[in-house]
Coordinates of C-alpha atoms in Angstrom, one line a residue:
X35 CA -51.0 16.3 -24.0
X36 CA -53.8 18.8 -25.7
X37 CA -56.5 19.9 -23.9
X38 CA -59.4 22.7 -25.2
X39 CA -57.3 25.4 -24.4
X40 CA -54.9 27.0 -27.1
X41 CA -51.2 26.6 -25.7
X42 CA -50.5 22.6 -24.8
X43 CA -50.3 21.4 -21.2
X44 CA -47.3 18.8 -20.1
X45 CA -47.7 16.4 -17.7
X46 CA -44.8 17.3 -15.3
X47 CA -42.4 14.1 -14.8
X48 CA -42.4 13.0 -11.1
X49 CA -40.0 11.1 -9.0
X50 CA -40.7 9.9 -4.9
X51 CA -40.0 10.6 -2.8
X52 CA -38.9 14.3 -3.4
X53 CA -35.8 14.8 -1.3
X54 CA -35.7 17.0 1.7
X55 CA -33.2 20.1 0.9
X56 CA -31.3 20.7 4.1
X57 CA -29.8 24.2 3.2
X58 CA -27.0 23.5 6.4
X59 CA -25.5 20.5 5.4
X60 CA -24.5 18.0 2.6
X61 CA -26.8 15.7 1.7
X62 CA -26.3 12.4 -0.6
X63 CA -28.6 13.9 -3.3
X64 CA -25.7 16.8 -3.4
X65 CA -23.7 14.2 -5.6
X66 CA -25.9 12.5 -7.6
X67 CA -25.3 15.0 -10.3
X68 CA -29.1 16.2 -10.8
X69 CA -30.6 19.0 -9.9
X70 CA -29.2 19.1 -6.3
X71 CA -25.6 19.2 -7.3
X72 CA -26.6 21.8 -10.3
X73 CA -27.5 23.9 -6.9
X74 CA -24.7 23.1 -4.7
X75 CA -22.4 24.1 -7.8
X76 CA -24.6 27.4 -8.6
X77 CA -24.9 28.1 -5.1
X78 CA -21.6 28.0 -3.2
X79 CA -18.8 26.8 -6.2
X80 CA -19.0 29.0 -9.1
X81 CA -19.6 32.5 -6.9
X82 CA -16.4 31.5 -5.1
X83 CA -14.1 30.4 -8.1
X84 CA -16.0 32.1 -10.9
X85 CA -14.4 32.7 -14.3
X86 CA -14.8 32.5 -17.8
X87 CA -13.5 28.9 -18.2
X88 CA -15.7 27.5 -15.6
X89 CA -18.7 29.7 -16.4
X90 CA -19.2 27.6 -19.8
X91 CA -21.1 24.8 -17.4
X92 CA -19.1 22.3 -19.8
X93 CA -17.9 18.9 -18.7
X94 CA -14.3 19.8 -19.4
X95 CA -12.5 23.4 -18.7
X96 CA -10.9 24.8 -22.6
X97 CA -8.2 27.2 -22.3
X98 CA -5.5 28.9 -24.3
X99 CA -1.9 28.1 -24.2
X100 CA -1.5 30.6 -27.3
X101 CA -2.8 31.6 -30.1
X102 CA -2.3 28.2 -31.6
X103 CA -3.1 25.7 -28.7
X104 CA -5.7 25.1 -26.8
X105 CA -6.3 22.3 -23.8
X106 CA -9.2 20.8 -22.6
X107 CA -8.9 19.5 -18.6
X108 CA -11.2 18.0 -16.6
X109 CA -11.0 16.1 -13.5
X110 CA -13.1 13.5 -11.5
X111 CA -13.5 11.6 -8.0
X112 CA -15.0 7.7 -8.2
X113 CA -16.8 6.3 -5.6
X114 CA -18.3 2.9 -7.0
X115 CA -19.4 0.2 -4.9
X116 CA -19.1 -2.7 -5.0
X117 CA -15.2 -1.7 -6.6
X118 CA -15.8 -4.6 -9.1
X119 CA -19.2 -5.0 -10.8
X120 CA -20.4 -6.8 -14.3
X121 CA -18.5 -5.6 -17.2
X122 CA -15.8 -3.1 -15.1
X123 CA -14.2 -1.8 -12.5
X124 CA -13.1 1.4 -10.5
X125 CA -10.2 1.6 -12.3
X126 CA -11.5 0.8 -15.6
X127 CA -14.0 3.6 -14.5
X128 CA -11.7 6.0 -13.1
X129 CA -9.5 6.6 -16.6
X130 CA -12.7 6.4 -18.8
X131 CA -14.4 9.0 -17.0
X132 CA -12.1 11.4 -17.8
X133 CA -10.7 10.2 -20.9
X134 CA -14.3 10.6 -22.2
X135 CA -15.1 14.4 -20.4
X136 CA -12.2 15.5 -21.9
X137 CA -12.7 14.1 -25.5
X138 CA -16.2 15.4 -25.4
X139 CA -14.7 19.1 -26.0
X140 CA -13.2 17.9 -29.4
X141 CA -9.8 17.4 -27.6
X142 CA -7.7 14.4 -27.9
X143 CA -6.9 13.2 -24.7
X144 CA -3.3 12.3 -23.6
X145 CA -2.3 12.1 -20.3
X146 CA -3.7 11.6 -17.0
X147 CA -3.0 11.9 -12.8
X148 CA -4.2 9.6 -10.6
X149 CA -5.0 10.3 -6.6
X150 CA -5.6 7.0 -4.6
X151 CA -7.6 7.4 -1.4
X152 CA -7.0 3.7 0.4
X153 CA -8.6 2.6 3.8
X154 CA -6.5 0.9 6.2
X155 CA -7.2 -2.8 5.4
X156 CA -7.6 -2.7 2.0
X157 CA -6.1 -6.1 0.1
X158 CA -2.7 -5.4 -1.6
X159 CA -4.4 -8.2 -4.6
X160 CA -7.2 -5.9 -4.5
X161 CA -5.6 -3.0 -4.9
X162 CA -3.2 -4.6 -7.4
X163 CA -6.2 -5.5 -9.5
X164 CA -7.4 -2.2 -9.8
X165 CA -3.4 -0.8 -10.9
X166 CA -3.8 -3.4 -13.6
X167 CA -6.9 -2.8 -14.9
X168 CA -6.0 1.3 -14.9
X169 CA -3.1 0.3 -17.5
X170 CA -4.9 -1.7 -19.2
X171 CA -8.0 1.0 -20.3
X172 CA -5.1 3.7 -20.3
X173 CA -3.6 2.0 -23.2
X174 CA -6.4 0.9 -24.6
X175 CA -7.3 4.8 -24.7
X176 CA -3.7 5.7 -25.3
X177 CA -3.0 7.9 -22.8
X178 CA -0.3 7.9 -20.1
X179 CA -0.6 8.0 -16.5
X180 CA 2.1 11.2 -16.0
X181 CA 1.9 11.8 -12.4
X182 CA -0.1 10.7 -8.6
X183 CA -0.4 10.8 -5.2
X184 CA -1.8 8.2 -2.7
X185 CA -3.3 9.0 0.7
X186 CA -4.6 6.4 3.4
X187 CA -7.3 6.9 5.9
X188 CA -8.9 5.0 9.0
X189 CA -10.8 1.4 8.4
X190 CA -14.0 2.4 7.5
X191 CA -13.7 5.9 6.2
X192 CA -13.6 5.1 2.4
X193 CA -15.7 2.4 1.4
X194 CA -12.0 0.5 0.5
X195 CA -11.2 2.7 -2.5
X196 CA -11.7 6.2 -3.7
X197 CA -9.8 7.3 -7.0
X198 CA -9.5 11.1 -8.6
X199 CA -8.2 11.3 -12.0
X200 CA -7.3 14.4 -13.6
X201 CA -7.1 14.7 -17.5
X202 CA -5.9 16.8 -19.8
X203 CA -6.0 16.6 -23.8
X204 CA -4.6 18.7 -27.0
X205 CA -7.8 21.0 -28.5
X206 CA -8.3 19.9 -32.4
X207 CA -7.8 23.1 -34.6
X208 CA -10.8 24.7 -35.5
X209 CA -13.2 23.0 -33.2
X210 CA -16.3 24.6 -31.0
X211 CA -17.9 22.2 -29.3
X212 CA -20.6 23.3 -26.2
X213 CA -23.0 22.1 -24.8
X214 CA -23.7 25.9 -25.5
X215 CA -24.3 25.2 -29.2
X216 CA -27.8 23.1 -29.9
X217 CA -29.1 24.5 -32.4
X218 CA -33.4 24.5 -33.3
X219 CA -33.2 22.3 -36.2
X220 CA -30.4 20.0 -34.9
X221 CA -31.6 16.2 -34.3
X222 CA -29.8 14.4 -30.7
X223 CA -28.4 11.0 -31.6
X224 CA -27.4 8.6 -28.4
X225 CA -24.7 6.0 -29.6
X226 CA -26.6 2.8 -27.8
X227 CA -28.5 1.4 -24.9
X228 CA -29.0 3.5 -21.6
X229 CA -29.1 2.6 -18.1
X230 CA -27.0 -0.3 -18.4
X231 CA -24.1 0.7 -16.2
X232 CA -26.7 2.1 -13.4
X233 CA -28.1 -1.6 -13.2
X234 CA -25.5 -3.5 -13.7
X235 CA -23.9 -1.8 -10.4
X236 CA -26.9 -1.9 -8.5
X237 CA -27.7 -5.8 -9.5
X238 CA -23.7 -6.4 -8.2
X239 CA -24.4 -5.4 -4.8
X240 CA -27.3 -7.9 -4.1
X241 CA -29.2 -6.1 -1.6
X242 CA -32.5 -6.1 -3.5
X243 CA -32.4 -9.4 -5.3
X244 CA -32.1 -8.0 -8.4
X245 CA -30.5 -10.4 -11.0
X246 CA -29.8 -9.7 -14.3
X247 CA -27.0 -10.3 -16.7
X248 CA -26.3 -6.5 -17.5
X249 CA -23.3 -5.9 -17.8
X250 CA -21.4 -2.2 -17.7
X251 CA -21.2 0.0 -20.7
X252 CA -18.1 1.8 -18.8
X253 CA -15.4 2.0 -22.2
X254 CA -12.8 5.2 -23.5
X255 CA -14.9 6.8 -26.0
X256 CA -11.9 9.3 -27.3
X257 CA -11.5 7.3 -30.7
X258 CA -14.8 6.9 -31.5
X259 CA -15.3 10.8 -31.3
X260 CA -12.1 11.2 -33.3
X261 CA -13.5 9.3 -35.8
X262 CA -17.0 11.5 -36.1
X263 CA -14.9 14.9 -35.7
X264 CA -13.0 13.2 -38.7
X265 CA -16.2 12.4 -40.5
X266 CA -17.9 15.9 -40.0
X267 CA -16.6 19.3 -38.9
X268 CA -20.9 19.6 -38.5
X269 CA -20.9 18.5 -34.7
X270 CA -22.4 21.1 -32.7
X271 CA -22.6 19.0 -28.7
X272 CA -20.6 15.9 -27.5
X273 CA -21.8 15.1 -24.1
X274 CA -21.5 11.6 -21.8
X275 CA -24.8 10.9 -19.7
X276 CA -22.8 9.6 -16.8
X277 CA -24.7 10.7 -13.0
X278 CA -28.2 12.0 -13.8
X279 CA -28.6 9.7 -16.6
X280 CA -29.9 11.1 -20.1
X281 CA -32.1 13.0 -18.5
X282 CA -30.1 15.6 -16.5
X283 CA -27.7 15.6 -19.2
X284 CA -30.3 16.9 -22.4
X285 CA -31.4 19.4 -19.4
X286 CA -27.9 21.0 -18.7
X287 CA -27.6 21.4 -22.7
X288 CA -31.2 22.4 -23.2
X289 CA -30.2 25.4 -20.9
X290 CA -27.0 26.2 -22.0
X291 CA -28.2 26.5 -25.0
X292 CA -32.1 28.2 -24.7
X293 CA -33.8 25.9 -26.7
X294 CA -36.4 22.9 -26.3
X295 CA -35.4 19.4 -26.6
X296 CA -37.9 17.1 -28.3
X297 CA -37.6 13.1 -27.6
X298 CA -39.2 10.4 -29.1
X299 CA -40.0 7.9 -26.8
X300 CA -40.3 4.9 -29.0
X301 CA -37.1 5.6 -30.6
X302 CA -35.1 5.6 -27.0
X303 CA -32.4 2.5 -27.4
X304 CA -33.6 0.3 -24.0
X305 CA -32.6 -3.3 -23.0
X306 CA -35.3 -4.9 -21.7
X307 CA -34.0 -6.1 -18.5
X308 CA -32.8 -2.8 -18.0
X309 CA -36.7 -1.2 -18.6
X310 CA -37.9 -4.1 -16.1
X311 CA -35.7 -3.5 -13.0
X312 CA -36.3 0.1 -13.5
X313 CA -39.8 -0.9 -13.2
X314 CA -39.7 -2.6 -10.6
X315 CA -37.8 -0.4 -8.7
X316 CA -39.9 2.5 -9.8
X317 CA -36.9 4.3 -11.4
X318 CA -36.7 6.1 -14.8
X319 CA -34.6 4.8 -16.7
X320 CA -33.8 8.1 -18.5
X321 CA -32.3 8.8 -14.9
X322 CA -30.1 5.9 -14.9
X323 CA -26.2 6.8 -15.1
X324 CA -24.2 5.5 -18.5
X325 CA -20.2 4.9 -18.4
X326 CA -19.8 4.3 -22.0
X327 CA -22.5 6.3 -24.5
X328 CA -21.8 10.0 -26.2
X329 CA -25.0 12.3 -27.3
X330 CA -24.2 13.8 -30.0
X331 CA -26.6 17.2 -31.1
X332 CA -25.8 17.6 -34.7
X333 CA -27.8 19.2 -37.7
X334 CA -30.0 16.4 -39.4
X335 CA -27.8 16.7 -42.4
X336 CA -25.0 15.4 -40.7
X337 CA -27.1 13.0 -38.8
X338 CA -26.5 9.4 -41.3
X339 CA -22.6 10.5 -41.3
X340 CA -22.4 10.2 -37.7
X341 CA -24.9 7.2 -37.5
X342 CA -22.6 5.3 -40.1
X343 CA -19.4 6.4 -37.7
X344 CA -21.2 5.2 -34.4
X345 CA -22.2 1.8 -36.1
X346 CA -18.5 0.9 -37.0
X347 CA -17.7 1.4 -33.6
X348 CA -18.4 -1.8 -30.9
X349 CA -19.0 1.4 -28.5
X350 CA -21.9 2.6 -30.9
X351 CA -23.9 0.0 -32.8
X352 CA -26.9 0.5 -31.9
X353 CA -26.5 3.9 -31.8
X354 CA -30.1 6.3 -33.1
X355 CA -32.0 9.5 -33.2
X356 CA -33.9 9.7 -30.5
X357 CA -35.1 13.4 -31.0
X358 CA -34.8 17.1 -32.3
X359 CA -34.0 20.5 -31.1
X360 CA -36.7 22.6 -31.2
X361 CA -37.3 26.5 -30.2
X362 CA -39.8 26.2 -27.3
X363 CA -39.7 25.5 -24.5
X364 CA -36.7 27.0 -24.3
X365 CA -34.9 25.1 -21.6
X366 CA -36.9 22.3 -21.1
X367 CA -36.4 19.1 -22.4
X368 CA -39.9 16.7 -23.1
X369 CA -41.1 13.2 -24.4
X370 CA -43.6 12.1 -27.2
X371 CA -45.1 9.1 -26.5
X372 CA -46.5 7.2 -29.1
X373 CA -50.0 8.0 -29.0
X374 CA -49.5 11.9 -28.9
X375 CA -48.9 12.9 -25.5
X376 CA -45.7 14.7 -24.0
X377 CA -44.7 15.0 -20.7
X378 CA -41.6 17.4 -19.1
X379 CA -38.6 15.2 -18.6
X380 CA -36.7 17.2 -16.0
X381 CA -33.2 16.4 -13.8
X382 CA -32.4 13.8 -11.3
X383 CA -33.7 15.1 -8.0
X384 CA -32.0 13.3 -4.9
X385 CA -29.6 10.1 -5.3
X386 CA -31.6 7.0 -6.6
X387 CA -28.4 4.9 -7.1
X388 CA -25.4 6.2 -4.3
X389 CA -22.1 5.1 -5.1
X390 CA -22.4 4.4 -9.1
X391 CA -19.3 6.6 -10.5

């Protein structure tokens, strides 16, 4: 939004209530992968394990085997509930989740391990469910389950199921992908709806008489980016808006990169049921956490290539530009709406939707 004054004035994005930050003690905000993780990961994780590898803030660590091969690992705790929801599962979530950090990098993912946390009185059928549905989506991805571990704990201590999965995936030659690499110029492209796997969790609990038929967007996304690193050797981000929604996700590359991110607010890909509950519930649905959707930062002559790849794809057919790269503000990602104004669309801040992914 204008005013008189010579330099424009953004209306800064808000969010209540703002979460109290207990410096002594975790918090559940600490893991909703906003700004309060970003802090707890600044603040005490990277001074204590720092290194190149991990300094790169990417969803995946790269490193060199030689001077030939490359791997890109990545690895990732699930703590859904309920453990079954509209359109997925935890285990269905659990090898997607890393299947899809790890082909983010421009790596082709091909085996994972798998660490079970079960509390005493879980259902053997229930558990058996979730085993089945892991194989399923792991050959669905193709990728093998190499290696696990499994560990119990007392009734009530782990909300029936936790699940870490650690991936690891083969680096295609001659590819540099960052979230380190937007480029002023480049336009962002989201590969369909957001918010869906956010609501469709939520509306499976029942605890706020929210009904909708939403179902999950939670899906292995590796082919579909083989198929645009195929199509294009252009690509300059991959990233998956999973906790933090789009929002924190387009902040982290923003950063990473110094530049401005520019959205258009009309051309953002929202069901409509998802836009109402977030209404109702006063949430953003920018903020909302995705399973199943890649941004893709690109330059905009590469832009109907990886439209036309993301459209073949049942994962991306409603996939669109919703916005640009853009010099200032660097670091800040904003929204046009459609009669001129812009507001400052900045990170998650607390935990609007515990136990998601």
């Amino acid at each position: 939004m204008n005013n008189n004054h010579s330099e424009p004035v953004y209306i800064e994005s808000a969010m209540c209530p703002v979460p109290i930050r207990d410096r002594g003690h975790i918090i559940l905000g600490h893991g909703s992968g906003g700004k309060l993780s970003h802090d707890l990961i600044a603040e005490r994780f990277l001074p204590a394990f720092d290194n190149p590898v991990l300094r790169t803030g990417d969803d995946a660590g790269v490193v060199k085997l030689n001077a030939c091969t490359q791997l890109a690992i990545s690895t990732d705790s699930h703590v859904v509930k309920p453990l079954f929801f509209p359109g997925g599962d935890i285990g269905r979530l659990a090898v997607c989740g890393t299947v899809n950090d790890v082909a983010m990098m421009g790596a082709n993912p091909l085996y994972l391990t798998v660490g079970f946390i079960l509390e005493e009185g879980l259902e053997i059928g229930l558990l058996e469910r979730v085993i089945e549905s892991m194989q399923a989506t792991a050959v669905t991805a193709n990728i093998q389950i190499v290696a696990g571990d499994t560990k119990v704990v007392e009734r009530g201590k782990a909300d029936g199921l936790y699940i870490n999965t650690t991936g690891v995936g083969l680096m295609l030659p001659a590819t540099n992908i960052s979230g380190a690499n937007a480029r002023p110029g480049d336009v962002v492209i989201v590969s369909g709806t957001l918010g869906d796997h956010g609501i469709a969790v939520l509306s499976a609990r029942g605890e706020l008489g929210l009904e909708t038929d939403i179902q999950s967007d939670v899906a292995p996304l590796n082919k579909l980016i083989l198929d645009i690193l195929e199509a294009t050797d252009a690509v300059h981000v991959l990233r998956d808006p999973t906790r933090g929604g789009l929002a924190t996700t387009l902040n982290e590359i923003a950063k990473q990169s110094g530049v401005g991110i520019l959205l258009d607010e009309a051309a953002l890909p929202i069901r409509p049921q998802v836009r109402a509950a977030c209404e109702m519930l006063g949430f953003d649905p920018l903020m909302i956490a995705n399973e199943g959707k890649v941004v893709a930062i690109v330059p905009e002559a590469a832009a109907d290539t990886v439209l036309a790849v993301l459209r073949q794809s049942p994962y991306g057919q409603e996939a669109a530009v919703i916005g640009q790269i853009v010099a200032e503000p660097a670091g800040r990602v904003l929204l046009a709406n459609p009669f001129g104004g812009k507001r400052i669309v900045d990170m998650l801040m607390g935990e609007i939707l515990p136990r998601i992914c």
